[in-house]
Each structure stands twice: as structure tokens, then as C-alpha cells.
């Protein structure tokens, strides 16, 4: 798999969280975030963050955050949550935005990390979406690595 090493900045985020098994229900959360962002005339980087490892966390306790990057001065006044994402070094994998391609990428990422001598950092893996990428049916899976 092809990747690039990238240093992500610290991000301020607006997000919607869902707790429960990862899967198709996460799409509803993402749609809720995108609707909110459209109503606020926000367009920015969107992140899908699976906060927990489903191999070590019970499915009913897994947290999924649909996020949009916001500026430091943007005022959040309604039912949306606010958070921060600590930046750092990531491997960014460009992946076709289909369920099959994303599933396949996740299945291969950890083998790929090991083969290339990288160690995963103790941060969540992100799916990153920009308008240009989505229009071309791609997204990026960003894997935090130890510097």
C-alpha cells in the first residue's frame, strides 16, 4: 500500500459522537454532522474517528466521532460537541472510498506498518475526507506513528 508520512497540526473539532458497535450506523452520525456543518456554512476537513479498538473494547462501548475541523475563534452554540485532536506524525494512506476498499486497507495497515519499521502511536486512527477527495471517491486513512 502506498502512504506518505505527514505531520498533522493540532486541530480544534466540532463533533457528533455515537456509542455502540462500529458499522453502518456510523453513517447516520456522519450525515448529522454534515447537515449541521452545511447549516453553519462550514466546509473543512472532515474526520471519522473510531476512538476504541473493537478487539479490546466491548462493541456496546465503542465510541465513533464524526468531526469537522473548525477555527480557534469559531463559536459553538448548540447541540454539537467540541474537542481537540493532538497533532503529530501520521502515515496517510489514500484509499478508494468504498466499504470494501476501506475494509481491505484496515486489514493490511498493521502488516504494512511492521514491514516498513513503523510503530503505531497511542492515538486513534483517523479517516480524513476533503471535498476534493470525496468528489473523486477517495479518502485517507491516517495512522499515528511514533516519532
PDB file of C-alpha atoms in Angstrom:
ATOM      1  CA  UNK A   1       0.000   0.000   0.000  1.00  0.00           C
ATOM      2  CA  UNK A   2       1.212   3.496  -0.772  1.00  0.00           C
ATOM      3  CA  UNK A   3       1.464   6.039   2.000  1.00  0.00           C
ATOM      4  CA  UNK A   4       3.056   9.363   2.786  1.00  0.00           C
ATOM      5  CA  UNK A   5       4.491  10.484   6.113  1.00  0.00           C
ATOM      6  CA  UNK A   6       2.780  13.635   7.291  1.00  0.00           C
ATOM      7  CA  UNK A   7       2.802  15.805  10.395  1.00  0.00           C
ATOM      8  CA  UNK A   8      -0.739  16.814  11.281  1.00  0.00           C
ATOM      9  CA  UNK A   9      -1.282  20.030  13.228  1.00  0.00           C
ATOM     10  CA  UNK A  10      -3.361  20.241  16.382  1.00  0.00           C
ATOM     11  CA  UNK A  11      -6.995  20.573  15.326  1.00  0.00           C
ATOM     12  CA  UNK A  12      -9.985  22.095  17.068  1.00  0.00           C
ATOM     13  CA  UNK A  13     -13.020  19.981  16.234  1.00  0.00           C
ATOM     14  CA  UNK A  14     -16.776  20.116  16.272  1.00  0.00           C
ATOM     15  CA  UNK A  15     -18.112  16.580  16.516  1.00  0.00           C
ATOM     16  CA  UNK A  16     -21.043  14.237  16.952  1.00  0.00           C
ATOM     17  CA  UNK A  17     -20.449  11.034  18.918  1.00  0.00           C
ATOM     18  CA  UNK A  18     -22.114   7.662  18.704  1.00  0.00           C
ATOM     19  CA  UNK A  19     -21.536   4.882  21.236  1.00  0.00           C
ATOM     20  CA  UNK A  20     -22.162   1.344  20.072  1.00  0.00           C
ATOM     21  CA  UNK A  21     -20.873  -1.251  17.634  1.00  0.00           C
ATOM     22  CA  UNK A  22     -18.970   0.182  14.671  1.00  0.00           C
ATOM     23  CA  UNK A  23     -20.717  -0.254  11.350  1.00  0.00           C
ATOM     24  CA  UNK A  24     -23.371   1.242   9.122  1.00  0.00           C
ATOM     25  CA  UNK A  25     -24.969   3.243  11.968  1.00  0.00           C
ATOM     26  CA  UNK A  26     -21.866   5.470  11.889  1.00  0.00           C
ATOM     27  CA  UNK A  27     -23.092   6.796   8.535  1.00  0.00           C
ATOM     28  CA  UNK A  28     -26.090   8.398  10.292  1.00  0.00           C
ATOM     29  CA  UNK A  29     -23.741  10.206  12.671  1.00  0.00           C
ATOM     30  CA  UNK A  30     -21.644  11.481   9.767  1.00  0.00           C
ATOM     31  CA  UNK A  31     -24.767  12.709   7.958  1.00  0.00           C
ATOM     32  CA  UNK A  32     -25.908  14.547  11.098  1.00  0.00           C
ATOM     33  CA  UNK A  33     -22.515  16.301  11.305  1.00  0.00           C
ATOM     34  CA  UNK A  34     -22.532  17.218   7.609  1.00  0.00           C
ATOM     35  CA  UNK A  35     -26.082  18.614   7.891  1.00  0.00           C
ATOM     36  CA  UNK A  36     -25.017  20.746  10.873  1.00  0.00           C
ATOM     37  CA  UNK A  37     -21.921  21.964   9.001  1.00  0.00           C
ATOM     38  CA  UNK A  38     -23.999  22.907   5.925  1.00  0.00           C
ATOM     39  CA  UNK A  39     -26.444  24.864   8.112  1.00  0.00           C
ATOM     40  CA  UNK A  40     -23.474  26.765   9.599  1.00  0.00           C
ATOM     41  CA  UNK A  41     -21.832  27.260   6.168  1.00  0.00           C
ATOM     42  CA  UNK A  42     -18.773  25.350   7.313  1.00  0.00           C
ATOM     43  CA  UNK A  43     -16.606  23.487   4.850  1.00  0.00           C
ATOM     44  CA  UNK A  44     -13.396  21.983   6.043  1.00  0.00           C
ATOM     45  CA  UNK A  45     -11.630  18.714   6.655  1.00  0.00           C
ATOM     46  CA  UNK A  46     -13.966  16.016   7.959  1.00  0.00           C
ATOM     47  CA  UNK A  47     -12.611  13.248  10.156  1.00  0.00           C
ATOM     48  CA  UNK A  48     -14.131   9.925  11.146  1.00  0.00           C
ATOM     49  CA  UNK A  49     -12.520   8.714  14.357  1.00  0.00           C
ATOM     50  CA  UNK A  50     -13.057   5.301  15.860  1.00  0.00           C
ATOM     51  CA  UNK A  51     -11.937   6.051  19.407  1.00  0.00           C
ATOM     52  CA  UNK A  52     -11.713   2.463  20.611  1.00  0.00           C
ATOM     53  CA  UNK A  53     -10.167  -0.784  19.425  1.00  0.00           C
ATOM     54  CA  UNK A  54     -13.064  -3.213  18.865  1.00  0.00           C
ATOM     55  CA  UNK A  55     -10.736  -6.101  19.705  1.00  0.00           C
ATOM     56  CA  UNK A  56     -10.233  -4.794  23.254  1.00  0.00           C
ATOM     57  CA  UNK A  57     -13.446  -2.789  23.853  1.00  0.00           C
ATOM     58  CA  UNK A  58     -16.918  -4.287  24.066  1.00  0.00           C
ATOM     59  CA  UNK A  59     -18.942  -3.385  20.948  1.00  0.00           C
ATOM     60  CA  UNK A  60     -21.584  -1.553  23.016  1.00  0.00           C
ATOM     61  CA  UNK A  61     -18.841   0.686  24.479  1.00  0.00           C
ATOM     62  CA  UNK A  62     -17.084   1.638  21.213  1.00  0.00           C
ATOM     63  CA  UNK A  63     -17.080   5.389  20.504  1.00  0.00           C
ATOM     64  CA  UNK A  64     -17.284   6.833  16.982  1.00  0.00           C
ATOM     65  CA  UNK A  65     -16.802  10.563  16.376  1.00  0.00           C
ATOM     66  CA  UNK A  66     -17.774  12.335  13.148  1.00  0.00           C
ATOM     67  CA  UNK A  67     -15.742  15.565  13.222  1.00  0.00           C
ATOM     68  CA  UNK A  68     -15.147  18.725  11.268  1.00  0.00           C
ATOM     69  CA  UNK A  69     -12.097  20.922  11.739  1.00  0.00           C
ATOM     70  CA  UNK A  70     -13.054  24.411  12.947  1.00  0.00           C
ATOM     71  CA  UNK A  71     -11.057  27.566  13.537  1.00  0.00           C
ATOM     72  CA  UNK A  72      -9.949  28.585  17.019  1.00  0.00           C
ATOM     73  CA  UNK A  73     -12.332  31.548  17.009  1.00  0.00           C
ATOM     74  CA  UNK A  74     -15.453  29.686  15.793  1.00  0.00           C
ATOM     75  CA  UNK A  75     -18.173  29.805  18.475  1.00  0.00           C
ATOM     76  CA  UNK A  76     -20.114  26.629  19.085  1.00  0.00           C
ATOM     77  CA  UNK A  77     -23.528  27.485  20.465  1.00  0.00           C
ATOM     78  CA  UNK A  78     -25.769  24.472  20.009  1.00  0.00           C
ATOM     79  CA  UNK A  79     -26.016  20.712  20.328  1.00  0.00           C
ATOM     80  CA  UNK A  80     -22.648  19.909  18.790  1.00  0.00           C
ATOM     81  CA  UNK A  81     -19.666  18.818  20.903  1.00  0.00           C
ATOM     82  CA  UNK A  82     -16.248  20.458  20.869  1.00  0.00           C
ATOM     83  CA  UNK A  83     -12.882  18.764  21.139  1.00  0.00           C
ATOM     84  CA  UNK A  84      -9.238  18.802  20.206  1.00  0.00           C
ATOM     85  CA  UNK A  85      -7.097  16.443  18.213  1.00  0.00           C
ATOM     86  CA  UNK A  86      -3.427  16.356  19.140  1.00  0.00           C
ATOM     87  CA  UNK A  87      -1.337  16.536  16.004  1.00  0.00           C
ATOM     88  CA  UNK A  88       1.749  14.535  15.324  1.00  0.00           C
ATOM     89  CA  UNK A  89       3.330  12.206  12.826  1.00  0.00           C
ATOM     90  CA  UNK A  90       0.985  10.057  10.718  1.00  0.00           C
ATOM     91  CA  UNK A  91       1.145   7.717   7.770  1.00  0.00           C
ATOM     92  CA  UNK A  92      -1.569   8.803   5.321  1.00  0.00           C
ATOM     93  CA  UNK A  93      -2.924   6.084   3.027  1.00  0.00           C
ATOM     94  CA  UNK A  94      -5.084   7.209   0.109  1.00  0.00           C
ATOM     95  CA  UNK A  95      -7.921   4.722  -0.321  1.00  0.00           C
ATOM     96  CA  UNK A  96     -10.901   4.446  -2.659  1.00  0.00           C
ATOM     97  CA  UNK A  97     -13.982   5.484  -0.699  1.00  0.00           C
ATOM     98  CA  UNK A  98     -15.823   2.181  -0.835  1.00  0.00           C
ATOM     99  CA  UNK A  99     -16.626  -0.065   2.114  1.00  0.00           C
ATOM    100  CA  UNK A 100     -14.644  -2.925   0.533  1.00  0.00           C
ATOM    101  CA  UNK A 101     -11.510  -0.849  -0.141  1.00  0.00           C
ATOM    102  CA  UNK A 102     -11.561   0.714   3.329  1.00  0.00           C
ATOM    103  CA  UNK A 103     -12.020  -2.707   4.964  1.00  0.00           C
ATOM    104  CA  UNK A 104      -9.134  -4.105   2.903  1.00  0.00           C
ATOM    105  CA  UNK A 105      -6.901  -1.159   3.827  1.00  0.00           C
ATOM    106  CA  UNK A 106      -7.556  -1.641   7.551  1.00  0.00           C
ATOM    107  CA  UNK A 107      -6.774  -5.344   7.179  1.00  0.00           C
ATOM    108  CA  UNK A 108      -3.368  -4.541   5.623  1.00  0.00           C
ATOM    109  CA  UNK A 109      -2.264  -1.423   7.520  1.00  0.00           C
ATOM    110  CA  UNK A 110      -0.759  -3.168  10.540  1.00  0.00           C
ATOM    111  CA  UNK A 111       1.242  -5.588   8.395  1.00  0.00           C
ATOM    112  CA  UNK A 112       2.398  -2.635   6.290  1.00  0.00           C
ATOM    113  CA  UNK A 113       3.472  -0.682   9.402  1.00  0.00           C
ATOM    114  CA  UNK A 114       5.537  -3.585  10.645  1.00  0.00           C
ATOM    115  CA  UNK A 115       7.138  -4.237   7.252  1.00  0.00           C
ATOM    116  CA  UNK A 116       8.199  -0.584   6.988  1.00  0.00           C
ATOM    117  CA  UNK A 117       9.574  -0.385  10.546  1.00  0.00           C
ATOM    118  CA  UNK A 118       6.944   1.981  11.973  1.00  0.00           C
ATOM    119  CA  UNK A 119       5.293   1.684  15.367  1.00  0.00           C
ATOM    120  CA  UNK A 120       1.750   2.864  15.912  1.00  0.00           C
ATOM    121  CA  UNK A 121       1.358   5.665  18.445  1.00  0.00           C
ATOM    122  CA  UNK A 122      -1.244   5.596  21.202  1.00  0.00           C
ATOM    123  CA  UNK A 123      -3.764   7.788  19.349  1.00  0.00           C
ATOM    124  CA  UNK A 124      -6.805   6.867  17.290  1.00  0.00           C
ATOM    125  CA  UNK A 125      -6.599   6.112  13.583  1.00  0.00           C
ATOM    126  CA  UNK A 126      -8.447   8.716  11.501  1.00  0.00           C
ATOM    127  CA  UNK A 127     -10.326   8.647   8.251  1.00  0.00           C
ATOM    128  CA  UNK A 128      -9.801  12.039   6.613  1.00  0.00           C
ATOM    129  CA  UNK A 129     -12.098  13.494   3.989  1.00  0.00           C
ATOM    130  CA  UNK A 130     -11.571  16.673   1.989  1.00  0.00           C
ATOM    131  CA  UNK A 131     -14.075  17.955  -0.552  1.00  0.00           C
ATOM    132  CA  UNK A 132     -11.679  17.275  -3.431  1.00  0.00           C
ATOM    133  CA  UNK A 133     -11.025  13.713  -2.297  1.00  0.00           C
ATOM    134  CA  UNK A 134     -14.710  12.937  -1.764  1.00  0.00           C
ATOM    135  CA  UNK A 135     -15.555  14.339  -5.210  1.00  0.00           C
ATOM    136  CA  UNK A 136     -13.004  11.875  -6.642  1.00  0.00           C
ATOM    137  CA  UNK A 137     -14.295   8.994  -4.443  1.00  0.00           C
ATOM    138  CA  UNK A 138     -11.243   8.785  -2.180  1.00  0.00           C
ATOM    139  CA  UNK A 139     -10.436   9.286   1.482  1.00  0.00           C
ATOM    140  CA  UNK A 140      -7.297   8.916   3.566  1.00  0.00           C
ATOM    141  CA  UNK A 141      -6.678   6.615   6.483  1.00  0.00           C
ATOM    142  CA  UNK A 142      -4.220   8.369   8.787  1.00  0.00           C
ATOM    143  CA  UNK A 143      -2.323   6.148  11.193  1.00  0.00           C
ATOM    144  CA  UNK A 144      -0.464   7.805  14.099  1.00  0.00           C
ATOM    145  CA  UNK A 145       3.147   6.677  14.364  1.00  0.00           C
ATOM    146  CA  UNK A 146       5.820   7.178  16.989  1.00  0.00           C
ATOM    147  CA  UNK A 147       8.335   9.827  16.003  1.00  0.00           C
TER     148      UNK A 147
END
